[in-house]
Structures are given as C-alpha cells and as structure tokens.
Amino acid sequence: MAMYYDANWTIKPMGQEQREQFGVVMPPRMGEGPLRNIVQVYGYCISAQCQDVQLAWAFLQELASPHTESGREWAKHNLAASRTVAEISGQQSDPLYSPFLKSLEDARQGAFDVSSLKLWRFWNNDVFQEWIFRESRINVEERLRRIAREYNDTP
C-alpha cells in the first residue's frame, strides 16, 4: 500500500474505475490535540462597484443552490458549500468526499487567512518569490542533474 497526500480537487478528474482504487484518510492527530487538516476555502462575493447587485446575487444563488442544474453541476466538481448541497450532490455519502466534509467540523482560521496579510506577504514575497528567482537562475539541464543526483540509489 502507498499513500499520496493531496486535496479533494484531485478526485473530480477520476473515472469510476480509478475512484474504486483510492481511499481517503485525514492527517494523523498529534497526541490529544485537535484534528489538523489543510483546507483552502474560496468564497462568493459581490463587488461594491457592481452595477447590477440583484443580477449578481441571483447568479450566486443559482450557482450555490442544490436545487438548480448549475448548482448540482458545480457540486460535482467542487467541495460542497453547505450540508444541504453535500447531501443532495451525493458528496455526504461519497467515500472519497465525505472525509473532507467531516474535517470541516473542526475547521478554524489558519495562518493564511486573508486577515493575516502580513504573513501572506512574507510568504509570497520573501519566501516563494526568492525561491522562484533562485531556481530560475539554474538552467534546465542543471536542474535535471540535481534531481538525478538526489534520487540516484547507486553509489
């Protein structure tokens, strides 16, 4: 048995045959501490500059409703936005989606919450950008040689 750790969005492109070969587990607990998981959440919003707020609101209701065709289609490709959508879309009983939904019961804000932009700016600018620029100075052949050295099992 092997384990591949990824998020729920890797489920949607799987065909039924592939889905039957996978299972889902959550990360292990650290002692008696709370369940840990990485959940990236997106939200719906209407811009303050929106020219037709009622039309925008109608669109979001259509998209998020489990009672509309587009809402049911949206739920096939994304983690459900509510328990009702999860139930109607089948995600609640789906063995691959249900663990992700269950983990939301213990969800709380994390380090990359939008309100902590200082940390995000540090991560994005100081860490990520520096890593990209450092790596981009190395040509592709040198990168491949480094990878080969790291994974070469022969002495």
Short mmCIF file of N, CA and C in Angstrom, two decimals:
data_model
loop_
_atom_site.label_atom_id
_atom_site.label_comp_id
_atom_site.label_asym_id
_atom_site.label_seq_id
_atom_site.Cartn_x
_atom_site.Cartn_y
_atom_site.Cartn_z
N MET A 1 0.85 -1.17 0.00
CA MET A 1 0.00 0.00 0.00
C MET A 1 0.89 1.23 0.00
N ALA A 2 0.48 2.25 -0.71
CA ALA A 2 1.21 3.51 -0.76
C ALA A 2 0.25 4.64 -0.44
N MET A 3 0.79 5.80 -0.08
CA MET A 3 -0.05 6.93 0.23
C MET A 3 0.38 8.13 -0.60
N TYR A 4 -0.61 8.82 -1.11
CA TYR A 4 -0.39 10.05 -1.85
C TYR A 4 -1.26 11.10 -1.18
N TYR A 5 -0.67 12.16 -0.67
CA TYR A 5 -1.42 13.16 0.08
C TYR A 5 -1.74 14.33 -0.84
N ASP A 6 -3.01 14.63 -0.97
CA ASP A 6 -3.43 15.76 -1.79
C ASP A 6 -4.80 16.20 -1.33
N ALA A 7 -5.34 17.20 -1.97
CA ALA A 7 -6.63 17.75 -1.57
C ALA A 7 -7.77 17.16 -2.40
N ASN A 8 -8.99 17.54 -2.01
CA ASN A 8 -10.17 16.96 -2.64
C ASN A 8 -10.29 17.25 -4.13
N TRP A 9 -9.65 18.29 -4.64
CA TRP A 9 -9.81 18.60 -6.06
C TRP A 9 -9.15 17.56 -6.97
N THR A 10 -8.36 16.66 -6.43
CA THR A 10 -7.79 15.61 -7.25
C THR A 10 -8.78 14.49 -7.52
N ILE A 11 -9.92 14.50 -6.83
CA ILE A 11 -10.93 13.46 -7.01
C ILE A 11 -11.71 13.68 -8.30
N LYS A 12 -12.06 14.93 -8.61
CA LYS A 12 -13.00 15.19 -9.69
C LYS A 12 -12.59 14.66 -11.06
N PRO A 13 -11.30 14.65 -11.45
CA PRO A 13 -11.00 14.12 -12.78
C PRO A 13 -10.95 12.59 -12.85
N MET A 14 -11.12 11.91 -11.73
CA MET A 14 -11.03 10.45 -11.72
C MET A 14 -12.27 9.80 -12.33
N GLY A 15 -12.04 8.80 -13.13
CA GLY A 15 -13.14 7.97 -13.61
C GLY A 15 -13.54 6.99 -12.52
N GLN A 16 -14.67 6.33 -12.68
CA GLN A 16 -15.17 5.41 -11.66
C GLN A 16 -14.16 4.30 -11.35
N GLU A 17 -13.50 3.79 -12.37
CA GLU A 17 -12.52 2.72 -12.16
C GLU A 17 -11.37 3.18 -11.27
N GLN A 18 -10.88 4.41 -11.51
CA GLN A 18 -9.79 4.94 -10.68
C GLN A 18 -10.29 5.23 -9.26
N ARG A 19 -11.50 5.76 -9.14
CA ARG A 19 -12.04 6.08 -7.81
C ARG A 19 -12.10 4.85 -6.92
N GLU A 20 -12.40 3.70 -7.51
CA GLU A 20 -12.52 2.47 -6.72
C GLU A 20 -11.17 1.99 -6.18
N GLN A 21 -10.09 2.51 -6.73
CA GLN A 21 -8.76 2.10 -6.29
C GLN A 21 -8.19 3.01 -5.19
N PHE A 22 -8.91 4.07 -4.84
CA PHE A 22 -8.41 5.03 -3.86
C PHE A 22 -9.27 5.07 -2.62
N GLY A 23 -8.66 5.47 -1.54
CA GLY A 23 -9.35 5.74 -0.30
C GLY A 23 -8.87 7.09 0.22
N VAL A 24 -9.50 7.58 1.26
CA VAL A 24 -9.14 8.89 1.81
C VAL A 24 -8.94 8.75 3.31
N VAL A 25 -7.87 9.31 3.80
CA VAL A 25 -7.63 9.40 5.24
C VAL A 25 -7.22 10.84 5.54
N MET A 26 -7.49 11.25 6.74
CA MET A 26 -7.08 12.59 7.17
C MET A 26 -5.69 12.48 7.80
N PRO A 27 -4.98 13.60 7.91
CA PRO A 27 -3.67 13.57 8.57
C PRO A 27 -3.82 13.07 10.01
N PRO A 28 -2.79 12.43 10.55
CA PRO A 28 -2.89 11.93 11.92
C PRO A 28 -2.97 13.07 12.94
N ARG A 29 -3.58 12.78 14.08
CA ARG A 29 -3.62 13.75 15.18
C ARG A 29 -2.26 13.77 15.87
N MET A 30 -1.94 14.88 16.46
CA MET A 30 -0.72 15.00 17.24
C MET A 30 -1.12 14.87 18.71
N GLY A 31 -1.01 13.68 19.25
CA GLY A 31 -1.42 13.46 20.63
C GLY A 31 -2.92 13.65 20.79
N GLU A 32 -3.30 14.37 21.82
CA GLU A 32 -4.72 14.64 22.06
C GLU A 32 -5.16 15.96 21.45
N GLY A 33 -4.28 16.58 20.66
CA GLY A 33 -4.60 17.87 20.04
C GLY A 33 -5.72 17.76 19.03
N PRO A 34 -6.19 18.90 18.54
CA PRO A 34 -7.29 18.89 17.58
C PRO A 34 -6.86 18.30 16.23
N LEU A 35 -7.82 17.84 15.49
CA LEU A 35 -7.58 17.33 14.14
C LEU A 35 -6.99 18.44 13.29
N ARG A 36 -5.97 18.12 12.55
CA ARG A 36 -5.33 19.10 11.67
C ARG A 36 -5.64 18.72 10.22
N ASN A 37 -5.84 19.72 9.43
CA ASN A 37 -6.07 19.49 8.02
C ASN A 37 -5.80 20.80 7.29
N ILE A 38 -5.45 20.68 6.05
CA ILE A 38 -5.26 21.87 5.23
C ILE A 38 -6.49 21.98 4.36
N VAL A 39 -7.25 23.02 4.57
CA VAL A 39 -8.46 23.25 3.79
C VAL A 39 -8.34 24.64 3.21
N GLN A 40 -8.40 24.72 1.93
CA GLN A 40 -8.39 26.02 1.28
C GLN A 40 -9.82 26.34 0.90
N VAL A 41 -10.27 27.48 1.32
CA VAL A 41 -11.67 27.83 1.13
C VAL A 41 -11.77 29.07 0.24
N TYR A 42 -12.68 29.00 -0.67
CA TYR A 42 -12.98 30.15 -1.51
C TYR A 42 -14.36 30.64 -1.13
N GLY A 43 -14.65 31.86 -1.43
CA GLY A 43 -15.94 32.40 -1.07
C GLY A 43 -16.60 33.10 -2.24
N TYR A 44 -17.86 33.33 -2.09
CA TYR A 44 -18.60 34.09 -3.07
C TYR A 44 -18.70 35.52 -2.57
N CYS A 45 -18.66 36.48 -3.46
CA CYS A 45 -18.81 37.87 -3.06
C CYS A 45 -19.35 38.68 -4.22
N ILE A 46 -19.82 39.86 -3.89
CA ILE A 46 -20.28 40.82 -4.89
C ILE A 46 -19.51 42.09 -4.63
N SER A 47 -18.84 42.58 -5.65
CA SER A 47 -18.03 43.78 -5.52
C SER A 47 -18.89 44.99 -5.17
N ALA A 48 -18.33 45.89 -4.40
CA ALA A 48 -19.02 47.14 -4.06
C ALA A 48 -19.25 47.99 -5.31
N GLN A 49 -18.47 47.77 -6.34
CA GLN A 49 -18.61 48.52 -7.58
C GLN A 49 -19.56 47.84 -8.58
N CYS A 50 -20.18 46.75 -8.19
CA CYS A 50 -21.08 46.01 -9.08
C CYS A 50 -22.23 46.91 -9.56
N GLN A 51 -22.47 46.90 -10.86
CA GLN A 51 -23.52 47.73 -11.45
C GLN A 51 -24.92 47.13 -11.28
N ASP A 52 -25.00 45.80 -11.14
CA ASP A 52 -26.31 45.15 -11.01
C ASP A 52 -26.23 44.11 -9.89
N VAL A 53 -26.39 44.59 -8.67
CA VAL A 53 -26.25 43.74 -7.49
C VAL A 53 -27.29 42.62 -7.48
N GLN A 54 -28.50 42.92 -7.87
CA GLN A 54 -29.56 41.90 -7.88
C GLN A 54 -29.23 40.78 -8.86
N LEU A 55 -28.70 41.11 -10.03
CA LEU A 55 -28.32 40.09 -11.01
C LEU A 55 -27.15 39.26 -10.47
N ALA A 56 -26.17 39.91 -9.86
CA ALA A 56 -25.03 39.19 -9.28
C ALA A 56 -25.50 38.25 -8.18
N TRP A 57 -26.40 38.72 -7.31
CA TRP A 57 -26.93 37.90 -6.23
C TRP A 57 -27.69 36.71 -6.80
N ALA A 58 -28.48 36.92 -7.83
CA ALA A 58 -29.23 35.83 -8.47
C ALA A 58 -28.26 34.78 -9.04
N PHE A 59 -27.17 35.25 -9.64
CA PHE A 59 -26.18 34.32 -10.18
C PHE A 59 -25.56 33.46 -9.08
N LEU A 60 -25.17 34.09 -7.97
CA LEU A 60 -24.55 33.34 -6.87
C LEU A 60 -25.54 32.35 -6.25
N GLN A 61 -26.80 32.75 -6.14
CA GLN A 61 -27.80 31.83 -5.63
C GLN A 61 -27.98 30.64 -6.57
N GLU A 62 -27.98 30.89 -7.85
CA GLU A 62 -28.09 29.83 -8.85
C GLU A 62 -26.90 28.88 -8.74
N LEU A 63 -25.73 29.43 -8.61
CA LEU A 63 -24.50 28.63 -8.56
C LEU A 63 -24.40 27.79 -7.30
N ALA A 64 -24.86 28.32 -6.18
CA ALA A 64 -24.70 27.63 -4.90
C ALA A 64 -25.89 26.75 -4.50
N SER A 65 -26.98 26.84 -5.22
CA SER A 65 -28.18 26.10 -4.82
C SER A 65 -28.13 24.64 -5.27
N PRO A 66 -28.47 23.73 -4.37
CA PRO A 66 -28.53 22.32 -4.77
C PRO A 66 -29.78 22.00 -5.56
N HIS A 67 -30.66 22.99 -5.72
CA HIS A 67 -31.93 22.78 -6.41
C HIS A 67 -31.90 23.26 -7.86
N THR A 68 -30.75 23.72 -8.34
CA THR A 68 -30.65 24.18 -9.72
C THR A 68 -29.68 23.28 -10.47
N GLU A 69 -29.82 23.23 -11.78
CA GLU A 69 -28.93 22.40 -12.59
C GLU A 69 -27.48 22.86 -12.47
N SER A 70 -27.26 24.18 -12.54
CA SER A 70 -25.87 24.66 -12.43
C SER A 70 -25.31 24.43 -11.04
N GLY A 71 -26.14 24.54 -10.01
CA GLY A 71 -25.68 24.27 -8.65
C GLY A 71 -25.29 22.82 -8.46
N ARG A 72 -26.08 21.91 -9.02
CA ARG A 72 -25.74 20.48 -8.93
C ARG A 72 -24.48 20.17 -9.73
N GLU A 73 -24.32 20.82 -10.88
CA GLU A 73 -23.11 20.62 -11.69
C GLU A 73 -21.89 21.16 -10.95
N TRP A 74 -22.02 22.33 -10.34
CA TRP A 74 -20.93 22.93 -9.56
C TRP A 74 -20.49 21.98 -8.44
N ALA A 75 -21.47 21.36 -7.78
CA ALA A 75 -21.17 20.47 -6.67
C ALA A 75 -20.48 19.19 -7.13
N LYS A 76 -20.60 18.83 -8.40
CA LYS A 76 -19.90 17.65 -8.91
C LYS A 76 -18.39 17.89 -8.96
N HIS A 77 -17.99 19.14 -9.08
CA HIS A 77 -16.58 19.46 -9.32
C HIS A 77 -15.91 20.22 -8.19
N ASN A 78 -16.65 20.53 -7.15
CA ASN A 78 -16.11 21.29 -6.03
C ASN A 78 -16.65 20.73 -4.73
N LEU A 79 -15.92 20.95 -3.66
CA LEU A 79 -16.41 20.54 -2.35
C LEU A 79 -17.68 21.33 -2.04
N ALA A 80 -18.69 20.65 -1.58
CA ALA A 80 -20.00 21.27 -1.34
C ALA A 80 -19.90 22.49 -0.43
N ALA A 81 -20.73 23.50 -0.72
CA ALA A 81 -20.72 24.74 0.04
C ALA A 81 -21.57 24.67 1.30
N SER A 82 -22.40 23.65 1.43
CA SER A 82 -23.24 23.52 2.62
C SER A 82 -23.59 22.05 2.83
N ARG A 83 -24.12 21.74 4.01
CA ARG A 83 -24.52 20.35 4.27
C ARG A 83 -25.64 19.92 3.32
N THR A 84 -26.55 20.84 3.02
CA THR A 84 -27.65 20.52 2.10
C THR A 84 -27.11 20.17 0.73
N VAL A 85 -26.18 20.97 0.22
CA VAL A 85 -25.58 20.69 -1.09
C VAL A 85 -24.83 19.37 -1.04
N ALA A 86 -24.13 19.12 0.04
CA ALA A 86 -23.38 17.87 0.18
C ALA A 86 -24.32 16.66 0.14
N GLU A 87 -25.45 16.79 0.79
CA GLU A 87 -26.42 15.70 0.81
C GLU A 87 -27.03 15.46 -0.58
N ILE A 88 -27.51 16.53 -1.19
CA ILE A 88 -28.18 16.41 -2.48
C ILE A 88 -27.21 15.99 -3.58
N SER A 89 -25.97 16.50 -3.53
CA SER A 89 -24.99 16.17 -4.57
C SER A 89 -24.43 14.76 -4.42
N GLY A 90 -24.63 14.15 -3.26
CA GLY A 90 -24.09 12.82 -3.01
C GLY A 90 -22.72 12.82 -2.35
N GLN A 91 -22.14 13.99 -2.15
CA GLN A 91 -20.81 14.05 -1.53
C GLN A 91 -20.83 13.54 -0.09
N GLN A 92 -21.93 13.77 0.61
CA GLN A 92 -22.02 13.36 2.01
C GLN A 92 -21.83 11.85 2.17
N SER A 93 -22.31 11.08 1.20
CA SER A 93 -22.19 9.62 1.28
C SER A 93 -21.07 9.08 0.41
N ASP A 94 -20.38 9.94 -0.32
CA ASP A 94 -19.29 9.52 -1.20
C ASP A 94 -18.06 9.20 -0.35
N PRO A 95 -17.50 7.99 -0.46
CA PRO A 95 -16.36 7.63 0.40
C PRO A 95 -15.11 8.48 0.17
N LEU A 96 -15.00 9.14 -0.99
CA LEU A 96 -13.83 9.98 -1.22
C LEU A 96 -14.05 11.42 -0.78
N TYR A 97 -15.26 11.93 -0.88
CA TYR A 97 -15.54 13.31 -0.48
C TYR A 97 -15.90 13.45 1.00
N SER A 98 -16.60 12.47 1.55
CA SER A 98 -17.11 12.62 2.92
C SER A 98 -16.04 12.88 3.98
N PRO A 99 -14.84 12.31 3.90
CA PRO A 99 -13.83 12.66 4.92
C PRO A 99 -13.45 14.14 4.90
N PHE A 100 -13.42 14.74 3.70
CA PHE A 100 -13.11 16.17 3.62
C PHE A 100 -14.21 17.00 4.27
N LEU A 101 -15.46 16.61 4.02
CA LEU A 101 -16.59 17.31 4.63
C LEU A 101 -16.57 17.14 6.15
N LYS A 102 -16.26 15.95 6.62
CA LYS A 102 -16.19 15.67 8.06
C LYS A 102 -15.11 16.54 8.71
N SER A 103 -14.00 16.74 8.02
CA SER A 103 -12.90 17.52 8.59
C SER A 103 -13.28 18.98 8.78
N LEU A 104 -14.28 19.47 8.06
CA LEU A 104 -14.69 20.86 8.20
C LEU A 104 -15.33 21.15 9.56
N GLU A 105 -15.78 20.10 10.25
CA GLU A 105 -16.37 20.28 11.58
C GLU A 105 -15.36 20.87 12.56
N ASP A 106 -14.08 20.59 12.35
CA ASP A 106 -13.03 21.09 13.23
C ASP A 106 -12.27 22.27 12.62
N ALA A 107 -12.77 22.81 11.52
CA ALA A 107 -12.05 23.88 10.82
C ALA A 107 -12.00 25.16 11.63
N ARG A 108 -10.91 25.87 11.49
CA ARG A 108 -10.76 27.18 12.10
C ARG A 108 -9.77 27.97 11.25
N GLN A 109 -9.71 29.25 11.48
CA GLN A 109 -8.84 30.08 10.68
C GLN A 109 -7.39 29.69 10.88
N GLY A 110 -6.63 29.81 9.82
CA GLY A 110 -5.23 29.44 9.87
C GLY A 110 -4.31 30.59 9.51
N ALA A 111 -3.07 30.27 9.33
CA ALA A 111 -2.04 31.26 9.07
C ALA A 111 -2.24 32.02 7.77
N PHE A 112 -2.88 31.41 6.80
CA PHE A 112 -3.03 32.07 5.51
C PHE A 112 -4.40 32.71 5.34
N ASP A 113 -5.07 32.96 6.44
CA ASP A 113 -6.33 33.69 6.41
C ASP A 113 -6.05 35.07 5.84
N VAL A 114 -6.98 35.59 5.06
CA VAL A 114 -6.79 36.89 4.41
C VAL A 114 -6.52 37.99 5.43
N SER A 115 -7.05 37.87 6.64
CA SER A 115 -6.83 38.91 7.64
C SER A 115 -5.38 38.97 8.11
N SER A 116 -4.62 37.92 7.84
CA SER A 116 -3.21 37.93 8.23
C SER A 116 -2.33 38.19 7.01
N LEU A 117 -2.62 39.29 6.32
CA LEU A 117 -1.90 39.61 5.09
C LEU A 117 -0.40 39.79 5.29
N LYS A 118 -0.01 40.21 6.49
CA LYS A 118 1.42 40.39 6.76
C LYS A 118 2.16 39.06 6.56
N LEU A 119 1.59 37.97 7.08
CA LEU A 119 2.21 36.66 6.90
C LEU A 119 2.18 36.25 5.44
N TRP A 120 1.04 36.51 4.77
CA TRP A 120 0.92 36.16 3.35
C TRP A 120 1.96 36.90 2.53
N ARG A 121 2.13 38.19 2.78
CA ARG A 121 3.12 38.97 2.03
C ARG A 121 4.52 38.42 2.28
N PHE A 122 4.81 38.06 3.53
CA PHE A 122 6.12 37.48 3.83
C PHE A 122 6.32 36.19 3.04
N TRP A 123 5.31 35.30 3.11
CA TRP A 123 5.42 34.01 2.43
C TRP A 123 5.54 34.20 0.93
N ASN A 124 4.64 34.99 0.35
CA ASN A 124 4.62 35.15 -1.09
C ASN A 124 5.84 35.91 -1.59
N ASN A 125 6.18 37.03 -0.97
CA ASN A 125 7.27 37.85 -1.48
C ASN A 125 8.64 37.36 -1.05
N ASP A 126 8.82 37.17 0.25
CA ASP A 126 10.14 36.85 0.75
C ASP A 126 10.55 35.41 0.54
N VAL A 127 9.62 34.49 0.67
CA VAL A 127 9.98 33.08 0.57
C VAL A 127 9.76 32.55 -0.84
N PHE A 128 8.53 32.61 -1.31
CA PHE A 128 8.18 31.99 -2.59
C PHE A 128 8.89 32.68 -3.76
N GLN A 129 8.83 34.00 -3.82
CA GLN A 129 9.45 34.72 -4.94
C GLN A 129 10.96 34.51 -4.95
N GLU A 130 11.57 34.53 -3.78
CA GLU A 130 13.03 34.31 -3.72
C GLU A 130 13.37 32.92 -4.22
N TRP A 131 12.56 31.94 -3.87
CA TRP A 131 12.78 30.57 -4.31
C TRP A 131 12.66 30.47 -5.83
N ILE A 132 11.63 31.11 -6.38
CA ILE A 132 11.44 31.07 -7.84
C ILE A 132 12.62 31.72 -8.54
N PHE A 133 13.02 32.91 -8.07
CA PHE A 133 14.11 33.61 -8.74
C PHE A 133 15.42 32.85 -8.60
N ARG A 134 15.66 32.27 -7.43
CA ARG A 134 16.89 31.50 -7.24
C ARG A 134 16.91 30.30 -8.19
N GLU A 135 15.80 29.57 -8.27
CA GLU A 135 15.74 28.39 -9.11
C GLU A 135 15.77 28.75 -10.59
N SER A 136 15.23 29.91 -10.96
CA SER A 136 15.19 30.26 -12.38
C SER A 136 16.57 30.59 -12.93
N ARG A 137 17.52 30.86 -12.04
CA ARG A 137 18.88 31.14 -12.49
C ARG A 137 19.63 29.87 -12.90
N ILE A 138 19.06 28.74 -12.56
CA ILE A 138 19.69 27.46 -12.89
C ILE A 138 19.03 26.95 -14.16
N ASN A 139 19.82 26.56 -15.13
CA ASN A 139 19.20 26.09 -16.37
C ASN A 139 18.58 24.71 -16.19
N VAL A 140 17.77 24.32 -17.13
CA VAL A 140 17.02 23.07 -17.04
C VAL A 140 17.94 21.86 -16.91
N GLU A 141 19.02 21.83 -17.68
CA GLU A 141 19.94 20.68 -17.62
C GLU A 141 20.54 20.54 -16.22
N GLU A 142 20.91 21.66 -15.61
CA GLU A 142 21.47 21.60 -14.26
C GLU A 142 20.41 21.12 -13.27
N ARG A 143 19.19 21.55 -13.42
CA ARG A 143 18.11 21.08 -12.53
C ARG A 143 17.95 19.57 -12.66
N LEU A 144 17.94 19.06 -13.88
CA LEU A 144 17.79 17.62 -14.10
C LEU A 144 18.96 16.85 -13.48
N ARG A 145 20.18 17.38 -13.58
CA ARG A 145 21.33 16.73 -12.96
C ARG A 145 21.17 16.68 -11.44
N ARG A 146 20.67 17.77 -10.85
CA ARG A 146 20.45 17.80 -9.40
C ARG A 146 19.42 16.76 -8.97
N ILE A 147 18.34 16.69 -9.72
CA ILE A 147 17.30 15.71 -9.42
C ILE A 147 17.85 14.30 -9.53
N ALA A 148 18.60 14.04 -10.58
CA ALA A 148 19.18 12.71 -10.76
C ALA A 148 20.11 12.36 -9.60
N ARG A 149 20.92 13.32 -9.14
CA ARG A 149 21.83 13.06 -8.01
C ARG A 149 21.04 12.78 -6.74
N GLU A 150 19.96 13.52 -6.50
CA GLU A 150 19.16 13.34 -5.29
C GLU A 150 18.49 11.98 -5.24
N TYR A 151 18.07 11.47 -6.40
CA TYR A 151 17.29 10.23 -6.42
C TYR A 151 18.09 9.03 -6.93
N ASN A 152 19.35 9.20 -7.15
CA ASN A 152 20.18 8.10 -7.64
C ASN A 152 20.52 7.18 -6.46
N ASP A 153 20.07 5.94 -6.55
CA ASP A 153 20.31 4.98 -5.48
C ASP A 153 21.64 4.26 -5.61
N THR A 154 22.30 4.41 -6.73
CA THR A 154 23.58 3.71 -6.91
C THR A 154 24.70 4.50 -6.27
N PRO A 155 25.71 3.81 -5.75
CA PRO A 155 26.82 4.53 -5.07
C PRO A 155 27.67 5.33 -6.01
#
